[in-house]
Tab-separated table of C-alpha atoms in Angstrom:
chain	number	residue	atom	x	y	z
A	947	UNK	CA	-19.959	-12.174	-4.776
A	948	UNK	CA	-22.008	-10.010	-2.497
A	949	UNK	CA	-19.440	-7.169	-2.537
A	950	UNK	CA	-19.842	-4.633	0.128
A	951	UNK	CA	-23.490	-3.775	1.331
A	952	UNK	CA	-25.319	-1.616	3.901
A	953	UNK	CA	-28.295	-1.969	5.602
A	954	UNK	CA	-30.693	-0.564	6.159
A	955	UNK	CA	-30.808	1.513	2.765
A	956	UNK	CA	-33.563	4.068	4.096
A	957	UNK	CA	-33.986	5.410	7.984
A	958	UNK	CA	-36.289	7.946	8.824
A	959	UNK	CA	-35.796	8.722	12.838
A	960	UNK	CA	-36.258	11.363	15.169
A	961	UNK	CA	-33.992	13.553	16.954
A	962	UNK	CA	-32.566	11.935	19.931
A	963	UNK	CA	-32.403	8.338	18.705
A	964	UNK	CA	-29.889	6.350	18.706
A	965	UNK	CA	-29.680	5.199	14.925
A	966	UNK	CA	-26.866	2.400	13.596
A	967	UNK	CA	-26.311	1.556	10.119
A	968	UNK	CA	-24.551	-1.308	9.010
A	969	UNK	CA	-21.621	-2.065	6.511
A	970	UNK	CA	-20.298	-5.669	5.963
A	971	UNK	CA	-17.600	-6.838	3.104
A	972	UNK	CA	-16.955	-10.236	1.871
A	973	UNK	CA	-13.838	-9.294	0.204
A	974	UNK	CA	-12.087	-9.542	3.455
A	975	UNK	CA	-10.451	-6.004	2.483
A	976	UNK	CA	-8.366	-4.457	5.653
A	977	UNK	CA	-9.452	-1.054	5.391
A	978	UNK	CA	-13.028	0.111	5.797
A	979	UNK	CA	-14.782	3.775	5.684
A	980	UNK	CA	-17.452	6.072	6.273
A	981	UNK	CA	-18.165	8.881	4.794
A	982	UNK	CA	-21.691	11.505	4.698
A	983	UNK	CA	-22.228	13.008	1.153
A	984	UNK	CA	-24.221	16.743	1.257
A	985	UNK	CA	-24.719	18.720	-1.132
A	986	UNK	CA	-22.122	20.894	-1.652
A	987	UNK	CA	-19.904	19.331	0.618
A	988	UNK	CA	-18.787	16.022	-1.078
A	989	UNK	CA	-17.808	13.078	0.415
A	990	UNK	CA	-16.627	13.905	3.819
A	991	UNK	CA	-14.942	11.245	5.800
A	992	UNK	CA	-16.262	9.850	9.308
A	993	UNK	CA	-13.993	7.109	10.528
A	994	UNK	CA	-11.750	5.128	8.826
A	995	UNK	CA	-10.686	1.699	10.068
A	996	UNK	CA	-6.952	-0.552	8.857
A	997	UNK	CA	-8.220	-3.743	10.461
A	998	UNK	CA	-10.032	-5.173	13.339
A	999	UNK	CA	-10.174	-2.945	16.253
A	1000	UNK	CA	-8.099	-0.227	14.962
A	1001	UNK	CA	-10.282	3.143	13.944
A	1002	UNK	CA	-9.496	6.388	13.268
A	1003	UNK	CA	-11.378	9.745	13.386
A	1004	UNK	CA	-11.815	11.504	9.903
A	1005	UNK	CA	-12.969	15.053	9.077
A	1006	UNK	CA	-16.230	15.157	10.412
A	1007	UNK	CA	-16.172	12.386	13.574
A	1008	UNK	CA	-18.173	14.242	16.002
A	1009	UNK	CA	-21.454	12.858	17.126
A	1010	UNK	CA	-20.547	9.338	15.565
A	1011	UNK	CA	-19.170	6.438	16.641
A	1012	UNK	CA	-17.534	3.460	15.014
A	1013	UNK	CA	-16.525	-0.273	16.289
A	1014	UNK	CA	-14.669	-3.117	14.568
A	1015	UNK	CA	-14.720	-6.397	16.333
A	1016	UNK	CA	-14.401	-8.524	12.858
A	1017	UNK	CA	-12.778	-7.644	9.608
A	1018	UNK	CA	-15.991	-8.207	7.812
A	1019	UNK	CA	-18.222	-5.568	9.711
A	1020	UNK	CA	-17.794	-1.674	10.057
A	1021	UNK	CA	-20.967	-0.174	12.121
A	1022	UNK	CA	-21.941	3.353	12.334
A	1023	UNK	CA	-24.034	4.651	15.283
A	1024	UNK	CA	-25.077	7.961	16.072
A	1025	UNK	CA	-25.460	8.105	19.438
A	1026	UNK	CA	-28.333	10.791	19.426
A	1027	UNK	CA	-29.287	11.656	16.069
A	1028	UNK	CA	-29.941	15.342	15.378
A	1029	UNK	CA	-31.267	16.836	12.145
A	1030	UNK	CA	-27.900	18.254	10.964
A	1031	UNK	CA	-26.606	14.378	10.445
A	1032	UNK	CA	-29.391	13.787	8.132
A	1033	UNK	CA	-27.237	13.159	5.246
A	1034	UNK	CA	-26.602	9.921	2.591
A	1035	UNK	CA	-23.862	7.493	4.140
A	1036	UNK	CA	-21.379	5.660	2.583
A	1037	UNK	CA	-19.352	2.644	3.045
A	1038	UNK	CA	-16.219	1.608	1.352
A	1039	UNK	CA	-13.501	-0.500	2.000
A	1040	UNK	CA	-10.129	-1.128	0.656
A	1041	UNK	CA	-7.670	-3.736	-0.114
A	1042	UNK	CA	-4.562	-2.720	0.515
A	1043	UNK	CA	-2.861	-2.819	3.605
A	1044	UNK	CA	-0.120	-0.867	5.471
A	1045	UNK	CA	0.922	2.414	4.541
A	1046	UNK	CA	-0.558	2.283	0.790
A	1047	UNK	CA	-3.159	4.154	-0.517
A	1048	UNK	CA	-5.347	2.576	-3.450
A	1049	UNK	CA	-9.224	2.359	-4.467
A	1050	UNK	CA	-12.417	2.357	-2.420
A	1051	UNK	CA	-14.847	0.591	-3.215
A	1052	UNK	CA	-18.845	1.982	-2.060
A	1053	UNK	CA	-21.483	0.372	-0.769
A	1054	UNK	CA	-24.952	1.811	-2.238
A	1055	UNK	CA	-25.508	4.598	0.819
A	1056	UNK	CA	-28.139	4.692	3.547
A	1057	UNK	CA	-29.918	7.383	2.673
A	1058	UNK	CA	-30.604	8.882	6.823
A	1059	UNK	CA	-33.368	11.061	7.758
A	1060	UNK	CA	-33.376	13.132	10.830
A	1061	UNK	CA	-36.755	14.402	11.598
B	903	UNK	CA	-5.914	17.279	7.798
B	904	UNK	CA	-5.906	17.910	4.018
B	905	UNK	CA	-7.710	20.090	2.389
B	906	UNK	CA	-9.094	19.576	-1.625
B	907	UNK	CA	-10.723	22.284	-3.361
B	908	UNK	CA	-12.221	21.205	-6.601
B	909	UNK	CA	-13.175	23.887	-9.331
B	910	UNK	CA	-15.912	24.220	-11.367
B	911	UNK	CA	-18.824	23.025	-9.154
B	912	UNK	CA	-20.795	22.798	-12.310
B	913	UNK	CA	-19.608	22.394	-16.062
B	914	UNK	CA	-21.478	22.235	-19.151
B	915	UNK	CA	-19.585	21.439	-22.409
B	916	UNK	CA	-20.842	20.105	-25.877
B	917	UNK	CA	-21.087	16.382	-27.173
B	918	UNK	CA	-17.532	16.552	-28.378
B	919	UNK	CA	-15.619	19.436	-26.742
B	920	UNK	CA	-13.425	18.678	-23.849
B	921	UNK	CA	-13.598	18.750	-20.316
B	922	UNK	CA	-11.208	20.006	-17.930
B	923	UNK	CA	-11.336	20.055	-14.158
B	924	UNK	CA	-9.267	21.267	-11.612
B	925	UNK	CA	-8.123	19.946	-7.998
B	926	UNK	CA	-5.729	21.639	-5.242
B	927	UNK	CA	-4.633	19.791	-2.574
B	928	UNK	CA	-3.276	21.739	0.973
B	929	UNK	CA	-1.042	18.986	2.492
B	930	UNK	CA	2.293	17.879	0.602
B	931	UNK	CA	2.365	14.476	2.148
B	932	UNK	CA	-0.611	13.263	0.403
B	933	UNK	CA	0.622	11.065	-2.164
B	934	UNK	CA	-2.515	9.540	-4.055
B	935	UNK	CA	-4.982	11.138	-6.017
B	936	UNK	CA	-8.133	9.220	-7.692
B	937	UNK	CA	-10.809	10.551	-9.416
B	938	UNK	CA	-14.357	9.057	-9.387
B	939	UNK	CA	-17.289	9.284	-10.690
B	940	UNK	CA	-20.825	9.112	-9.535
B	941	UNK	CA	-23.925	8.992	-11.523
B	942	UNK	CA	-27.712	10.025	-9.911
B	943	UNK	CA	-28.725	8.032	-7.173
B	944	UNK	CA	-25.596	5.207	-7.762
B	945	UNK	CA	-22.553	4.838	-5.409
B	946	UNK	CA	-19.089	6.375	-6.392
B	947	UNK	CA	-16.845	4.623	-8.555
B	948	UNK	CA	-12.903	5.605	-9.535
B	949	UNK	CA	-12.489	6.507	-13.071
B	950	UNK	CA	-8.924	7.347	-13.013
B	951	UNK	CA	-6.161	7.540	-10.353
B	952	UNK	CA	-2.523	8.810	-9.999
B	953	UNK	CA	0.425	8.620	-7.740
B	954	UNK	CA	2.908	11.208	-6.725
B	955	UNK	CA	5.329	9.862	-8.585
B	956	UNK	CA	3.921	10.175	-11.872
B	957	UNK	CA	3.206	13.422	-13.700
B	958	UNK	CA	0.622	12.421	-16.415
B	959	UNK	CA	-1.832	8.880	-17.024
B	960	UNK	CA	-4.038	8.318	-19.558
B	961	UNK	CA	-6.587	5.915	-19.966
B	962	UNK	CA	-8.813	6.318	-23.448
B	963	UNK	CA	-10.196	9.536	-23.326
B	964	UNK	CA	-9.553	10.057	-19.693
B	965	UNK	CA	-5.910	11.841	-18.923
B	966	UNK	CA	-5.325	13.200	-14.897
B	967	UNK	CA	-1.828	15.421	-14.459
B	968	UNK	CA	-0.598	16.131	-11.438
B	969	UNK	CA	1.636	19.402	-10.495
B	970	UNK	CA	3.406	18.365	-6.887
B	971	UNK	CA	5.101	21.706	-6.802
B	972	UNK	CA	1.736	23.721	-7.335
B	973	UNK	CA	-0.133	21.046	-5.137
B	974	UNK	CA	-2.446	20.982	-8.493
B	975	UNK	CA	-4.273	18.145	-10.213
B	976	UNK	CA	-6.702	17.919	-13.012
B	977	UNK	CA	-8.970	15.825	-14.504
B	978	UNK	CA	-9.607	15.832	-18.363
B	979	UNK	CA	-11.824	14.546	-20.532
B	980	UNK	CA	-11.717	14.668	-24.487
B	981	UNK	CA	-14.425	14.061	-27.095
B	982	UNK	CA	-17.235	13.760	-24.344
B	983	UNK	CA	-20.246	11.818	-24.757
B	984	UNK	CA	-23.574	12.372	-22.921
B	985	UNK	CA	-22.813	8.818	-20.897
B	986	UNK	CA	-19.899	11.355	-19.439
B	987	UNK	CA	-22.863	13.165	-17.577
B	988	UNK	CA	-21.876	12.839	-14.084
B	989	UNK	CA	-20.935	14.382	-10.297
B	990	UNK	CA	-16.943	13.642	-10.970
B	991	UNK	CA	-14.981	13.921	-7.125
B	992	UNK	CA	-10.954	14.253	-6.640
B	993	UNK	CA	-9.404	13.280	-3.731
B	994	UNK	CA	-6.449	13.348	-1.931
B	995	UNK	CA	-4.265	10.588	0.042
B	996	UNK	CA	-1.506	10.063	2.300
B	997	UNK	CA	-2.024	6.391	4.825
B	998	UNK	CA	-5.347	6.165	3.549
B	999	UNK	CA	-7.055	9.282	5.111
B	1000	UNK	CA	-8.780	10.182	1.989
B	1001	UNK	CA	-10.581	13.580	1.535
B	1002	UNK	CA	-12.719	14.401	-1.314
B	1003	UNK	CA	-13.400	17.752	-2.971
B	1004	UNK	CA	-17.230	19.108	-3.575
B	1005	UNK	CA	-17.654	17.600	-7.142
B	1006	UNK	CA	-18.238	18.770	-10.283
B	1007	UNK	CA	-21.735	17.978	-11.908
B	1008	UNK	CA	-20.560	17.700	-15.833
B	1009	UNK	CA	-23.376	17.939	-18.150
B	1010	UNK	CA	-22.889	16.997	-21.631
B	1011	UNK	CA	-25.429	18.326	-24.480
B	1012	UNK	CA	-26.270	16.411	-27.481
């Protein structure tokens, strides 16, 4: 049971690059999330998704962008990385469904570097 | 969008003693709050969680209250160990929009 995982685990990158880290669930769990975790700051949330092709923007969406073409798979690209989104990234996803509110579950981060 | 406010950012408390921490929460339609629980360099993980229709929940050592009125919740902790040593995070839910406060680091001496 692979769980939820994200690759890659460690990016270094430069500003201006276009930089995509990857989230995939075998659990076949409807909802899936990012969030970046600074110091300081907590775990502030990115996009949220309830199923295939539905997203929705979070607290801190700007500069990111999210697709969800199968339930399995929850991408993260930043379109043109700049140092302020160096940060640790995390995954989760969910089981419930609908209106209900219950656990995440976290990948291991991508630890992203913004140089 | 909510808003969670988590006091102290850092707590130090004896092997033994208790530890309390604090949550407020801005929007009154948020009706989930978990509490989790992250050790160095590992991934979150929920500890404890409570809905808004329960007060009080207590699992072992670990209790959470809730206050809907105040828009308060706490998270507390009784005869802690060092294993306790942790970042500990509350959040705040309505439809799944979660939002975390800015952690407490607990440290528990020997």
């Amino acid at each position: 049971d692979a769980g939820i995982t994200q690759s890659p685990r460690y990016k270094i990158t430069e500003t201006g690059r276009q930089v995509t880290l990857m989230c995939h669930q075998t659990w076949s769990h409807s909802y899936m999330f990012w969030y970046r975790q600074d110091l300081g700051h907590g775990l502030r949330l990115i996009y949220y998704s309830a199923a295939a092709d539905i997203t929705d923007k979070g607290e801190v969406p700007d500069g990111y962008v999210v697709s969800r073409s199968k339930t399995e798979n929850f991408p993260l690209t930043l379109e043109s990385a700049t140092r302020s989104q160096t940060s640790v990234y995390f995954c989760a996803s969910s089981r419930v469904s609908g209106s209900d509110t219950g656990e995440l579950f976290f990948g291991e981060g991508s630890r992203l570097t913004v140089l | 969008g909510e808003n969670v406010e988590q006091h102290p950012s850092t707590l130090s408390v004896q092997e033994g003693d208790s530890a309390v921490i604090k949550c407020t929460y801005s929007d009154s339609a948020s009706n989930y709050f978990p509490w989790y629980k992250q050790e160095l360099g590992k991934r979150p993980q929920l500890i404890i969680d409570i809905r808004s229709n329960v007060g009080e929940k207590k699992d072992q050592r670990i209790a959470v209250t809730l206050n809907k009125t105040a828009k308060h919740f706490s998270l507390h902790i009784t005869e802690t160990q060092p294993e306790d040593s942790a970042v500990y995070f509350c959040a705040a839910s309505y439809n799944n929009d979660m939002r975390f406060g800015a952690g407490t680091r607990l440290t528990v001496k020997p």
